[in-house]
Amino acid sequence: MSTGVRTSTALSNALLFCLLSGTTAAYAQTASDDASNAAASPSSPSNLPTVKVSGNRDNARVGSADGYVAVTAVTATKTDTPLIETPQSVSVVTRDQMTAQAATSVAEALRYTASVLPEIRGDSTAGAPYLYSRGFVLEQFLDGTRLPSDTSYGYAIPNFDTYGLERIDVLHGPSSVLYGQANPGGVANLVSKQPTTTPVHEVFVTTGSHNRAEFGFDLGGALTEDGKLSYRLTGLGLDTDTQVNDSKQKRIFIAPAITWKPDENTTLTVLAKYQRDPDVGYYNNVPAIGSVLDSPNGRISSHLNVGDPNFDSHARTQYSIGYDFEHRFNPTWTVRQNLRYTVVNDNLANVFPYPNGYAAGSTTNINRYSFTNDESAKFFTVDNQAQAKFSTGPLAHTVLFGFDFQRVLFDQAVGTNFIQPSLNLFNPVYLPIAGTTETSHDMIRMKQFGAYAQDQIAYGKWRFLMGVREDWASADDTNPIQNYALAQSERAFTWRTGVVYLFDSGIAPYASYAKSFDPQLGATYGGAQLKPTTAEQFEIGVKYQPPGYNSFVTAALFDLTERNVASGDADHPGYSVQLGQVRARGLELEGHASLSDNLDVVASYTYLNDVTTQTNLTGTTLNGASVPLQGLQAYGVPRHVASAWLDYTLHAGTFRGLGFGGGVRYIGATYDQTNTIHVGSRTLVDAAVHYDTGTHWLFSLNGKNLFNRVYVASCQSAGTCNYGDGVEVLATARYRW
């Protein structure tokens, strides 16, 4: 990790005073911020500016972290705010944690994060990375700009490689005040690696399970002697099989970035990403009988390809380009503009089993249908911000004004053929698959304007947050195949507020309230337009950051309710129904700590009660009975999830540089949507051995699901279950200079 920290005697004394007096670390800043922050914090107990020395000062806008422990994050407030002063639960997965755990996808990187269920689709996660938090969809953002999600855009869901990321910030719960239309589960903000003036030179190779062959490089540094121009260039190539027969993953990834800093007050960073996956990976499901339930024929193999190797294909191309601009006019005013253009093209051809499971009268054969889906999602987003820091008497303000705009162009052509040869799951013979006929073609245009304002107030040891937002959203959907055209517009007001009290001991209790909204494009069979979903969340908790220690712990209780939830109408394809209301209540515990120079720890526990509280919908059980869904637990969402990861590294003696890591993940029992199919809990073990030679070479060996536990990740219905990932062992060699 680069240091790049400018120190002075005054700065060191201020930091030492803060540690000895037990005050809490606050805004990361450079020495030139001292005067302005001292004026803006007249009520500080020490009457000195509060200083947080960051491990990476090249770009403070991404937030600061030391090893596994992050202390600030931009995602939750769009200002570089200490996590302990943020009145909402925020989790951060750092670059060091991703590297230590050999996380090869965003889903894998979030395995040890409280409240996040990243692999509900199990071995199909690579094909479509559905993420959930607090029982709801977790939206992916890239450097603060929205990406397509599964609730709106079928399979055109981006899955950027984690090697190009510096960290992942997860803001739990509603986030509409800052980000506009979004699901209430929260935001997973993928923060890109940034240009740096400190030289970065790394190449690596990885091999291991499923004939994996992977190569990557990460280069960065100053382009000019004065450091006004710096760069970052990250790239990767991947070719691997998967645990499913005749299914592969291939990838090419490249991410250039350049920063121009003409003076101390102005920064312009241009970032780009390109990723081509000619083989995205497996995406399919198996029946409940034979996977999670007993079958007279035994267990369906977790290596079975339920589709057709001669027909199935899945390719994705995604790229993004944009810039982050910041200029500070004076100690009070700073302006920013963040702009991105992102494109995801996804082409899928697959053979799926019917959702009701086995063919009538058979205990071995499933009926199948072929499906093709060609999608293109184009996102343009721009976010304009003006920030002011000033005082009004004893109150120190950080005020943020913003205006953002999103435009989405989405095109989806769907083809189906419901008459295909059946497949014997216990003795598969793949027969020729007929082509599909186009059955739907949606052409969607969406726009959203949003204006927001936020005030963060410091008064003594109190921290207050208040934010409001007004959104104007419009969309139209033309489908010439199904012969309909829809157009609708919505306007919404959202707000949030919160308070934190900072004790000298490092304990910070907080409380907050937040609202969100998400427009739904579509209509019911009766012709009524869908109402926007709305959500509200009450949250109380406590954060703990002991002075003088590199650790951070959060405990949160939340009550989150979403209304007007929409879903596809099973009886009338092409139309939707609105479920009514879903409520999630729970407890989150999460801690990141470096207990010594040798030992790093990440641990979390989540209790979640996620229930559909209002709906007229019914579901079909395994025996064909109709069951009302009201009052039932959401499918695939466990009540209890717990995890812990420890990493111990020797820094002295004969074995200096040798380290060991180990993790345990417990995922509790779940049910299908009718709550009649029980999916058992599982405990998975991960492990790592790593060795730093102290010169240029670093070696690591990682094992995931080390004991090869065969398990079902979730079941949605009798015919729609997903196996989880089996054992995977990866060996990596890195060379740094």
XYZ file of C-alpha atoms in Angstrom:
737
model
C 0.000 0.000 0.000
C 1.290 3.435 -0.860
C 1.847 5.959 1.898
C 2.327 9.307 0.244
C 1.701 11.049 3.602
C 3.056 14.555 4.099
C 3.930 15.035 7.757
C 5.217 17.882 9.846
C 5.961 18.440 13.519
C 2.664 20.270 13.995
C 0.727 17.528 12.274
C 2.423 14.782 14.300
C 1.762 16.657 17.549
C -1.886 17.120 16.633
C -2.270 13.413 15.886
C -0.517 12.430 19.130
C -2.742 14.819 21.108
C -5.852 13.256 19.558
C -4.736 9.732 20.455
C -3.772 10.577 24.034
C -6.900 12.604 24.741
C -9.208 9.904 23.390
C -10.831 12.085 20.763
C -12.187 10.481 17.629
C -10.514 10.609 14.226
C -12.396 12.775 11.782
C -11.966 14.237 8.316
C -8.945 13.166 6.296
C -7.143 16.301 5.156
C -3.896 17.797 3.983
C -1.946 20.374 5.921
C -3.510 23.187 3.897
C -6.915 22.305 5.405
C -5.805 23.054 8.974
C -6.824 26.678 9.160
C -10.239 26.208 7.605
C -11.122 23.177 9.701
C -9.956 24.838 12.884
C -12.292 27.714 12.139
C -15.100 25.332 11.314
C -14.776 23.347 14.548
C -14.791 25.875 17.404
C -16.426 23.400 19.747
C -13.771 20.706 19.417
C -12.574 19.626 22.888
C -8.963 20.166 21.941
C -9.447 23.349 19.918
C -7.189 21.712 17.365
C -8.104 20.417 13.944
C -8.962 16.722 14.040
C -6.609 14.856 11.750
C -6.778 11.391 10.220
C -3.573 10.285 8.556
C -4.542 8.163 5.570
C -2.637 5.317 4.003
C -3.367 6.735 0.542
C -3.432 10.488 0.042
C -3.299 10.472 -3.749
C -7.090 10.499 -3.932
C -8.941 11.055 -0.656
C -12.259 11.059 -2.505
C -12.361 7.270 -2.407
C -12.077 7.168 1.400
C -9.139 6.032 3.510
C -8.262 2.593 4.850
C -5.417 0.839 6.611
C -5.214 -2.859 5.848
C -8.588 -4.461 6.565
C -9.924 -1.411 8.424
C -11.563 1.566 6.716
C -12.095 4.757 8.704
C -13.750 7.034 6.126
C -16.069 6.533 3.163
C -17.450 8.871 0.527
C -20.339 6.613 -0.496
C -22.634 7.269 2.475
C -22.564 11.089 2.341
C -20.696 12.039 -0.895
C -18.244 13.817 1.430
C -15.113 12.297 2.942
C -16.795 11.545 6.272
C -15.492 9.287 9.049
C -17.558 6.120 9.326
C -18.014 6.718 13.033
C -19.754 10.031 12.261
C -22.120 8.484 9.686
C -25.581 7.677 11.163
C -26.215 4.650 8.933
C -24.593 1.237 8.689
C -21.703 1.157 6.204
C -19.461 -1.826 5.420
C -16.172 -1.597 3.555
C -14.228 -4.399 1.894
C -10.687 -3.138 1.346
C -8.179 -4.076 -1.332
C -6.077 -5.939 1.247
C -9.041 -8.076 2.297
C -9.942 -8.932 -1.311
C -6.351 -9.948 -2.026
C -5.987 -12.037 1.125
C -9.232 -13.919 0.408
C -8.523 -14.244 -3.339
C -11.928 -12.756 -4.151
C -12.359 -13.174 -7.908
C -15.812 -11.532 -8.134
C -17.827 -8.873 -6.324
C -20.032 -11.641 -4.920
C -17.021 -13.423 -3.427
C -15.648 -10.159 -2.043
C -18.891 -9.604 -0.084
C -19.027 -13.093 1.480
C -17.891 -11.792 4.878
C -20.047 -8.642 4.900
C -22.930 -8.279 7.359
C -26.470 -8.454 5.939
C -25.259 -9.129 2.398
C -26.375 -12.327 0.650
C -24.161 -12.296 -2.451
C -24.581 -15.836 -3.788
C -28.276 -16.641 -3.571
C -27.958 -18.141 -7.088
C -25.027 -20.335 -6.054
C -23.059 -21.702 -9.001
C -25.078 -19.470 -11.347
C -23.738 -16.270 -9.747
C -21.079 -15.785 -12.433
C -23.765 -15.887 -15.122
C -25.926 -13.298 -13.355
C -24.525 -11.653 -10.192
C -27.647 -11.052 -8.098
C -26.740 -9.330 -4.808
C -29.045 -8.838 -1.811
C -28.782 -6.779 1.379
C -31.280 -6.777 4.217
C -33.463 -9.021 2.071
C -33.685 -6.621 -0.889
C -31.708 -6.150 -4.082
C -28.351 -4.480 -3.512
C -27.718 -1.971 -6.301
C -24.257 -1.856 -7.890
C -22.688 1.555 -8.469
C -19.345 2.272 -10.116
C -17.459 5.183 -8.535
C -20.760 6.638 -7.328
C -22.690 6.219 -10.605
C -25.529 3.741 -11.050
C -25.146 0.478 -12.976
C -27.931 -1.756 -14.348
C -29.552 -4.097 -11.794
C -31.542 -7.298 -12.120
C -34.808 -5.605 -11.095
C -34.912 -3.605 -14.328
C -32.577 -5.116 -16.874
C -32.835 -8.896 -17.259
C -29.319 -10.265 -17.763
C -27.433 -7.088 -18.691
C -25.958 -6.890 -15.221
C -22.323 -5.774 -15.116
C -19.795 -7.900 -13.297
C -16.550 -5.919 -13.340
C -13.469 -7.815 -12.233
C -12.422 -7.099 -8.657
C -8.740 -6.751 -9.608
C -9.597 -3.292 -10.923
C -11.144 -2.203 -7.605
C -9.568 -0.423 -4.660
C -12.477 -1.156 -2.309
C -16.200 -1.894 -2.150
C -18.391 0.316 0.031
C -21.798 -1.042 1.066
C -24.332 1.507 2.316
C -27.057 -0.572 3.942
C -30.655 0.533 3.505
C -32.387 3.276 1.472
C -30.067 5.617 -0.427
C -32.390 7.638 -2.675
C -31.568 10.995 -1.055
C -28.122 10.958 -2.649
C -28.571 8.536 -5.551
C -32.169 8.869 -6.747
C -34.208 5.848 -7.785
C -32.795 2.750 -6.118
C -33.817 -0.403 -4.341
C -34.028 -0.119 -0.542
C -31.447 -2.852 0.077
C -28.688 -0.308 -0.360
C -25.726 0.547 -2.563
C -22.600 -1.483 -3.298
C -20.235 1.167 -4.614
C -17.357 -0.339 -6.600
C -14.434 2.054 -6.153
C -11.868 1.867 -8.952
C -8.136 1.830 -8.482
C -6.936 5.410 -8.819
C -3.818 6.957 -10.351
C -1.064 7.402 -7.806
C 2.154 9.386 -7.574
C 3.682 6.544 -5.561
C 5.024 3.916 -7.997
C 2.947 0.743 -8.314
C 4.321 -2.172 -10.318
C 2.812 -5.653 -10.062
C 2.302 -8.671 -12.290
C 0.724 -11.943 -11.206
C -0.209 -15.391 -12.446
C -2.851 -17.677 -10.931
C -3.585 -21.330 -11.546
C -5.628 -23.964 -9.768
C -8.991 -25.710 -9.819
C -10.936 -26.160 -13.059
C -7.775 -25.677 -15.169
C -7.624 -22.004 -14.268
C -5.150 -19.848 -16.153
C -5.028 -16.163 -15.187
C -2.571 -13.340 -15.711
C -2.764 -9.713 -14.604
C -0.812 -6.503 -14.094
C -1.215 -3.289 -12.097
C 0.992 -0.328 -12.985
C 0.940 3.245 -11.733
C 2.991 6.278 -10.822
C 3.849 9.838 -11.710
C 4.172 10.789 -15.374
C 5.946 14.088 -14.650
C 8.617 15.029 -12.150
C 6.313 17.465 -10.352
C 3.605 14.816 -9.962
C 0.959 16.869 -11.730
C 0.263 13.955 -14.057
C -0.096 10.410 -12.730
C -1.547 7.219 -14.123
C -2.883 3.744 -13.369
C -3.162 0.831 -15.787
C -4.730 -2.434 -14.652
C -5.330 -5.470 -16.831
C -6.244 -9.134 -16.618
C -6.826 -12.221 -18.747
C -8.723 -15.334 -17.606
C -9.511 -18.768 -19.035
C -11.054 -21.417 -16.792
C -13.538 -24.256 -16.656
C -16.206 -24.318 -13.945
C -17.595 -26.973 -11.625
C -20.344 -27.624 -14.198
C -19.490 -29.853 -17.139
C -18.879 -28.097 -20.473
C -19.185 -24.622 -18.963
C -16.317 -22.111 -19.129
C -15.366 -18.591 -18.102
C -13.149 -16.394 -20.246
C -12.297 -12.744 -19.676
C -10.213 -9.846 -20.922
C -10.138 -6.756 -18.687
C -8.283 -3.447 -19.066
C -8.680 -0.267 -17.015
C -6.583 2.832 -17.800
C -6.816 5.985 -15.678
C -4.979 9.301 -15.571
C -5.038 12.200 -13.099
C -4.128 15.802 -13.838
C -3.494 17.982 -10.802
C -2.404 21.411 -12.092
C -2.417 22.876 -8.566
C -3.278 21.941 -4.994
C -6.920 22.914 -5.471
C -7.805 21.240 -8.777
C -7.979 17.560 -9.724
C -9.243 15.893 -12.884
C -9.227 12.086 -13.110
C -10.270 10.277 -16.271
C -11.147 6.596 -15.793
C -12.075 3.893 -18.279
C -12.884 0.184 -18.082
C -13.324 -2.438 -20.758
C -14.248 -6.032 -20.071
C -15.081 -8.745 -22.574
C -16.409 -12.100 -21.340
C -16.876 -14.374 -24.380
C -17.877 -17.096 -21.898
C -19.635 -15.617 -18.897
C -20.109 -18.842 -16.958
C -22.857 -21.214 -15.914
C -26.451 -20.068 -15.382
C -29.160 -22.676 -14.763
C -31.039 -24.583 -12.052
C -32.120 -28.063 -10.953
C -35.326 -29.469 -9.383
C -35.745 -29.678 -5.610
C -36.236 -33.465 -5.725
C -32.762 -34.869 -6.193
C -30.925 -31.814 -4.912
C -32.366 -30.586 -1.610
C -35.010 -33.339 -1.310
C -34.563 -37.103 -1.503
C -35.033 -38.846 -4.839
C -35.486 -42.579 -5.535
C -32.701 -42.221 -8.108
C -30.182 -40.628 -5.766
C -28.670 -37.163 -5.872
C -28.383 -35.016 -8.986
C -24.712 -34.314 -9.634
C -23.566 -30.774 -8.865
C -21.465 -31.066 -12.037
C -24.465 -31.757 -14.282
C -25.154 -29.297 -17.078
C -28.957 -29.087 -17.155
C -28.838 -27.027 -20.347
C -27.274 -28.146 -23.608
C -23.521 -27.785 -24.293
C -24.168 -27.594 -28.050
C -26.747 -24.802 -27.776
C -25.907 -22.792 -24.668
C -23.791 -19.667 -24.969
C -23.452 -16.536 -22.898
C -21.251 -13.558 -23.802
C -21.030 -10.109 -22.230
C -19.196 -6.940 -23.196
C -19.148 -4.018 -20.775
C -17.265 -0.779 -20.753
C -17.313 2.518 -18.927
C -15.617 5.869 -19.442
C -15.896 9.097 -17.515
C -14.179 11.571 -15.245
C -14.129 12.962 -11.705
C -13.444 16.692 -11.445
C -12.904 18.692 -8.256
C -11.924 22.306 -7.674
C -11.609 24.092 -4.334
C -12.154 27.836 -4.706
C -11.303 28.653 -1.092
C -11.479 27.027 2.346
C -15.284 27.247 2.171
C -16.379 26.288 -1.341
C -15.569 23.176 -3.392
C -17.271 22.021 -6.590
C -17.259 18.578 -8.192
C -18.588 16.968 -11.329
C -18.634 13.208 -11.859
C -19.640 11.889 -15.280
C -19.892 8.303 -16.597
C -21.058 6.547 -19.723
C -21.503 2.799 -19.245
C -22.584 0.161 -21.760
C -23.452 -3.487 -21.120
C -24.180 -5.823 -24.041
C -25.334 -9.301 -23.074
C -26.161 -12.210 -25.389
C -27.624 -15.351 -23.853
C -28.823 -18.610 -25.414
C -29.794 -21.303 -22.943
C -31.946 -24.376 -22.399
C -33.851 -24.189 -19.091
C -35.999 -26.758 -17.252
C -39.672 -25.996 -16.711
C -40.215 -24.377 -13.281
C -42.547 -27.161 -12.076
C -39.744 -29.738 -12.041
C -40.023 -33.248 -13.461
C -42.170 -34.250 -16.404
C -45.542 -35.718 -15.481
C -45.194 -39.320 -14.303
C -41.380 -39.264 -14.375
C -38.814 -39.266 -11.586
C -35.828 -38.847 -13.921
C -36.732 -36.604 -16.865
C -37.395 -32.864 -16.925
C -39.159 -30.961 -19.668
C -37.130 -28.070 -21.048
C -37.461 -24.987 -23.209
C -34.946 -22.934 -25.158
C -34.485 -19.241 -24.473
C -32.512 -16.492 -26.195
C -32.009 -12.994 -24.880
C -30.075 -10.175 -26.558
C -29.765 -7.055 -24.418
C -28.101 -3.699 -24.537
C -28.136 -1.230 -21.627
C -26.581 2.215 -22.060
C -26.238 4.456 -19.010
C -25.276 8.131 -19.031
C -24.978 9.780 -15.625
C -23.669 13.124 -14.428
C -23.586 14.391 -10.856
C -22.850 18.053 -10.078
C -21.971 18.988 -6.503
C -21.193 22.164 -4.581
C -19.859 21.767 -1.046
C -19.517 24.507 1.559
C -17.781 24.320 4.944
C -18.586 27.131 7.382
C -19.668 27.869 10.929
C -22.743 29.549 12.415
C -21.883 30.230 16.022
C -21.041 26.928 17.725
C -22.284 24.873 14.760
C -19.827 23.656 12.114
C -21.538 22.852 8.805
C -20.602 20.754 5.796
C -23.350 21.567 3.307
C -23.723 19.731 0.014
C -25.904 20.837 -2.902
C -26.308 18.574 -5.907
C -28.057 18.131 -9.217
C -27.783 14.867 -11.111
C -29.120 13.421 -14.342
C -29.461 9.859 -15.624
C -30.449 8.642 -19.065
C -30.900 4.973 -19.886
C -31.447 3.310 -23.253
C -32.364 -0.363 -22.957
C -33.090 -2.827 -25.730
C -34.107 -6.439 -25.080
C -35.085 -9.042 -27.670
C -36.404 -12.334 -26.245
C -36.952 -15.601 -28.087
C -38.469 -18.863 -26.806
C -39.314 -22.380 -27.907
C -41.229 -24.375 -25.318
C -41.014 -27.719 -27.131
C -37.567 -29.250 -26.646
C -36.311 -32.779 -25.881
C -36.539 -33.757 -22.217
C -33.347 -34.596 -20.290
C -32.675 -37.515 -17.972
C -30.921 -35.905 -15.009
C -29.306 -39.189 -13.927
C -28.250 -40.425 -17.375
C -28.093 -37.318 -19.583
C -28.186 -37.628 -23.358
C -28.190 -34.287 -25.188
C -30.412 -34.278 -28.273
C -30.506 -31.506 -30.918
C -32.176 -28.268 -29.774
C -34.453 -26.306 -32.106
C -34.070 -22.548 -32.485
C -36.295 -19.939 -30.899
C -38.934 -17.538 -32.156
C -38.842 -13.906 -31.066
C -41.647 -13.409 -28.555
C -40.869 -9.983 -27.107
C -38.808 -6.908 -27.953
C -38.704 -4.078 -25.432
C -37.200 -0.708 -26.305
C -37.063 1.383 -23.148
C -35.961 4.968 -22.582
C -35.640 6.359 -19.076
C -34.648 9.762 -17.706
C -34.235 11.063 -14.187
C -33.446 14.531 -12.868
C -32.671 14.959 -9.195
C -31.900 17.925 -6.933
C -30.646 17.298 -3.423
C -29.270 19.121 -0.398
C -27.526 17.812 2.688
C -26.214 19.403 5.853
C -23.776 17.699 8.220
C -23.595 19.613 11.489
C -20.978 19.269 14.224
C -21.862 20.620 17.670
C -19.463 19.574 20.378
C -19.599 15.783 20.387
C -22.872 15.696 18.479
C -23.061 15.026 14.744
C -26.300 15.675 12.886
C -27.185 14.794 9.297
C -30.168 16.065 7.310
C -30.821 15.513 3.608
C -33.678 16.102 1.174
C -34.196 15.328 -2.497
C -36.722 15.894 -5.279
C -36.754 13.569 -8.300
C -38.446 13.765 -11.685
C -38.430 10.442 -13.554
C -39.971 9.454 -16.871
C -39.874 6.312 -18.989
C -41.447 4.761 -22.051
C -41.467 1.185 -23.292
C -42.329 0.185 -26.859
C -42.801 -3.487 -27.711
C -43.833 -4.067 -31.343
C -43.890 -7.869 -30.936
C -46.395 -7.810 -28.089
C -48.048 -4.723 -29.561
C -48.020 -2.315 -26.661
C -46.521 1.039 -25.766
C -46.261 2.438 -22.263
C -45.260 5.883 -21.074
C -45.298 7.204 -17.553
C -43.668 9.800 -15.351
C -43.241 10.102 -11.619
C -42.161 12.722 -9.121
C -40.932 11.863 -5.649
C -39.662 13.601 -2.525
C -37.332 11.644 -0.250
C -35.413 12.573 2.863
C -33.230 11.185 5.621
C -31.964 12.371 8.951
C -29.661 11.035 11.616
C -27.721 11.830 14.749
C -24.495 10.505 16.302
C -22.928 11.172 19.692
C -19.146 10.738 19.969
C -17.931 9.550 23.373
C -14.262 10.008 24.215
C -13.986 6.229 24.622
C -14.616 5.736 20.884
C -18.212 4.598 21.355
C -20.732 6.376 19.101
C -24.454 5.567 19.392
C -26.597 6.742 16.488
C -30.141 6.797 15.117
C -31.422 7.497 11.613
C -34.448 7.509 9.324
C -34.311 7.230 5.522
C -36.744 6.960 2.615
C -36.357 5.726 -0.965
C -38.337 5.276 -4.149
C -37.974 3.297 -7.377
C -40.254 3.867 -10.407
C -41.699 0.701 -11.981
C -42.253 0.689 -15.724
C -45.139 -1.563 -16.683
C -48.844 -2.201 -16.331
C -51.173 -4.720 -14.768
C -53.360 -6.994 -16.884
C -56.236 -4.662 -16.090
C -54.381 -1.737 -17.695
C -53.338 0.170 -14.575
C -49.839 1.631 -14.536
C -47.507 0.354 -11.846
C -46.941 2.644 -8.889
C -43.373 3.408 -7.790
C -42.104 1.273 -4.945
C -41.397 3.299 -1.825
C -39.510 2.344 1.288
C -38.672 3.703 4.702
C -36.134 2.570 7.269
C -35.680 3.181 10.975
C -32.213 2.323 12.263
C -30.481 2.596 15.602
C -27.031 1.366 16.427
C -23.659 1.920 17.964
C -20.216 2.182 16.413
C -16.951 1.656 18.217
C -13.539 2.907 17.152
C -11.184 2.642 20.150
C -8.621 5.459 20.141
C -5.125 4.291 19.323
C -6.268 0.997 17.778
C -6.774 0.088 14.146
C -10.267 -1.371 14.503
C -13.893 -0.552 13.812
C -17.059 -2.285 15.062
C -20.705 -1.620 14.191
C -23.960 -2.932 15.677
C -27.261 -1.959 14.044
C -30.966 -2.673 14.528
C -33.207 -1.816 11.583
C -36.839 -1.888 10.494
C -37.184 -1.594 6.710
C -40.511 -1.637 4.839
C -41.055 -1.546 1.078
C -44.478 -0.889 -0.471
C -45.951 -1.412 -3.959
C -43.497 -4.212 -4.698
C -43.878 -5.337 -8.347
C -43.470 -8.784 -9.892
C -44.190 -10.512 -13.199
C -47.734 -11.806 -13.659
C -47.454 -15.586 -14.014
C -50.971 -15.852 -15.469
C -50.510 -13.043 -18.006
C -46.972 -12.935 -19.470
C -45.793 -9.430 -20.303
C -47.810 -7.879 -17.484
C -47.045 -7.266 -13.819
C -48.677 -7.402 -10.445
C -47.829 -5.399 -7.334
C -47.262 -7.644 -4.361
C -48.123 -5.107 -1.705
C -45.660 -4.822 1.174
C -42.455 -6.498 2.341
C -40.922 -5.870 5.756
C -37.408 -6.696 6.923
C -36.340 -6.370 10.544
C -32.993 -7.407 11.830
C -29.710 -7.059 13.661
C -26.260 -6.557 12.131
C -22.935 -6.991 13.887
C -19.681 -6.396 12.036
C -16.101 -5.806 13.036
C -12.800 -5.199 11.266
C -9.641 -5.078 13.343
C -5.886 -5.335 13.260
C -5.437 -6.666 16.787
C -1.661 -6.501 16.438
C 0.951 -6.090 13.722
C 0.461 -9.800 13.057
C -3.291 -10.452 13.345
C -6.170 -9.151 11.184
C -9.789 -10.089 11.866
C -13.110 -9.675 10.045
C -16.298 -10.966 11.660
C -20.028 -10.463 11.158
C -23.415 -11.760 12.256
C -26.856 -10.995 10.830
C -30.318 -11.841 12.072
C -33.000 -11.046 9.494
C -36.762 -11.505 9.527
C -37.876 -10.788 5.939
C -41.624 -11.290 5.455
C -44.229 -10.442 2.804
C -46.788 -8.642 4.956
C -49.359 -7.666 2.298
C -50.160 -9.463 -0.978
C -52.950 -11.225 -2.828
C -50.517 -13.487 -4.699
C -50.316 -17.249 -4.282
C -47.586 -19.784 -5.013
C -47.672 -23.427 -6.101
C -46.220 -26.072 -3.785
C -44.382 -29.253 -4.707
C -47.661 -31.242 -4.767
C -49.470 -28.619 -6.859
C -51.411 -26.918 -4.060
C -51.961 -23.152 -4.108
C -50.604 -21.265 -1.071
C -51.117 -17.560 -0.191
C -47.748 -15.780 -0.003
C -48.826 -13.264 2.631
C -47.012 -13.723 5.911
C -44.319 -15.964 4.401
C -40.559 -15.591 4.621
C -38.845 -14.401 1.433
C -37.333 -17.241 -0.570
C -33.610 -17.863 -0.229
C -33.172 -15.401 2.664
C -31.868 -17.034 5.885
C -32.713 -15.843 9.386
C -29.121 -16.262 10.571
C -25.806 -15.633 8.794
C -22.399 -15.493 10.506
C -18.805 -15.382 9.341
C -15.285 -14.828 10.636
C -11.884 -14.521 8.951
C -8.514 -14.375 10.699
C -5.128 -13.767 9.133
C -1.865 -14.139 11.055
C 1.471 -13.042 9.555
C 4.957 -13.388 11.018
C 7.066 -10.232 10.760
C 10.233 -11.448 12.490
C 12.331 -14.554 12.907
C 13.239 -17.370 10.558
C 9.778 -17.507 8.971
C 9.372 -13.774 8.526
C 6.819 -13.008 5.806
C 4.914 -16.285 6.237
C 1.217 -15.972 7.001
C -1.897 -18.076 7.463
C -5.541 -17.181 6.989
C -8.744 -19.023 7.721
C -12.436 -18.288 7.520
C -15.754 -19.865 8.452
C -19.069 -18.936 6.832
C -22.407 -20.069 8.269
C -25.539 -19.543 6.173
C -28.759 -20.502 7.908
C -31.688 -22.508 6.593
C -34.047 -20.988 3.996
C -37.304 -21.830 2.214
C -38.805 -21.591 -1.242
C -41.418 -18.905 -1.983
C -44.254 -21.090 -0.597
C -42.218 -21.911 2.551
C -42.831 -25.640 1.983
C -39.388 -26.657 0.675
C -36.735 -26.478 3.388
C -33.152 -25.750 2.325
C -30.753 -26.709 5.094
C -28.047 -24.553 6.604
C -24.383 -24.989 5.705
C -21.015 -24.157 7.200
C -18.196 -23.504 4.745
C -14.489 -23.234 5.481
C -11.948 -21.102 3.613
C -8.188 -21.035 4.151
C -5.051 -19.310 2.890
C -1.278 -19.552 3.143
C 0.846 -16.651 1.920
C 4.515 -15.796 1.894
C 6.207 -12.448 1.228
C 9.882 -12.946 0.411
C 10.624 -9.372 1.458
C 12.122 -8.495 -1.909
C 9.914 -8.802 -4.970
C 7.987 -12.069 -4.805
C 4.737 -12.848 -2.996
C 3.127 -16.288 -3.080
C -0.300 -17.369 -1.891
C -2.446 -20.502 -1.820
C -6.190 -20.108 -1.202
C -8.849 -22.739 -0.638
C -12.572 -21.899 -0.789
C -15.174 -24.321 0.569
C -12.107 -26.280 1.521
C -13.920 -29.489 2.521
C -15.967 -29.509 -0.702
C -19.350 -29.272 1.011
C -22.042 -30.076 -1.587
C -25.051 -27.891 -0.811
C -28.010 -26.094 -2.339
C -27.742 -22.307 -2.150
C -31.480 -21.646 -2.545
C -34.756 -22.885 -4.003
C -37.333 -20.522 -5.467
C -39.804 -23.252 -6.448
C -40.064 -27.024 -6.969
C -38.104 -26.808 -10.220
C -35.776 -23.910 -9.500
C -32.922 -24.680 -7.103
C -29.238 -23.767 -7.326
C -26.214 -25.693 -6.141
C -23.517 -23.731 -4.380
C -19.880 -23.550 -5.437
C -17.755 -26.548 -4.512
C -14.103 -26.577 -3.509
C -11.738 -24.245 -5.346
C -7.992 -24.009 -4.776
C -5.984 -21.151 -6.298
C -2.207 -20.656 -6.324
C -0.898 -17.155 -7.109
C 2.571 -15.740 -7.640
C 3.038 -11.936 -7.619
C 6.094 -9.957 -8.597
C 6.384 -6.335 -7.435
C 9.105 -3.829 -8.155
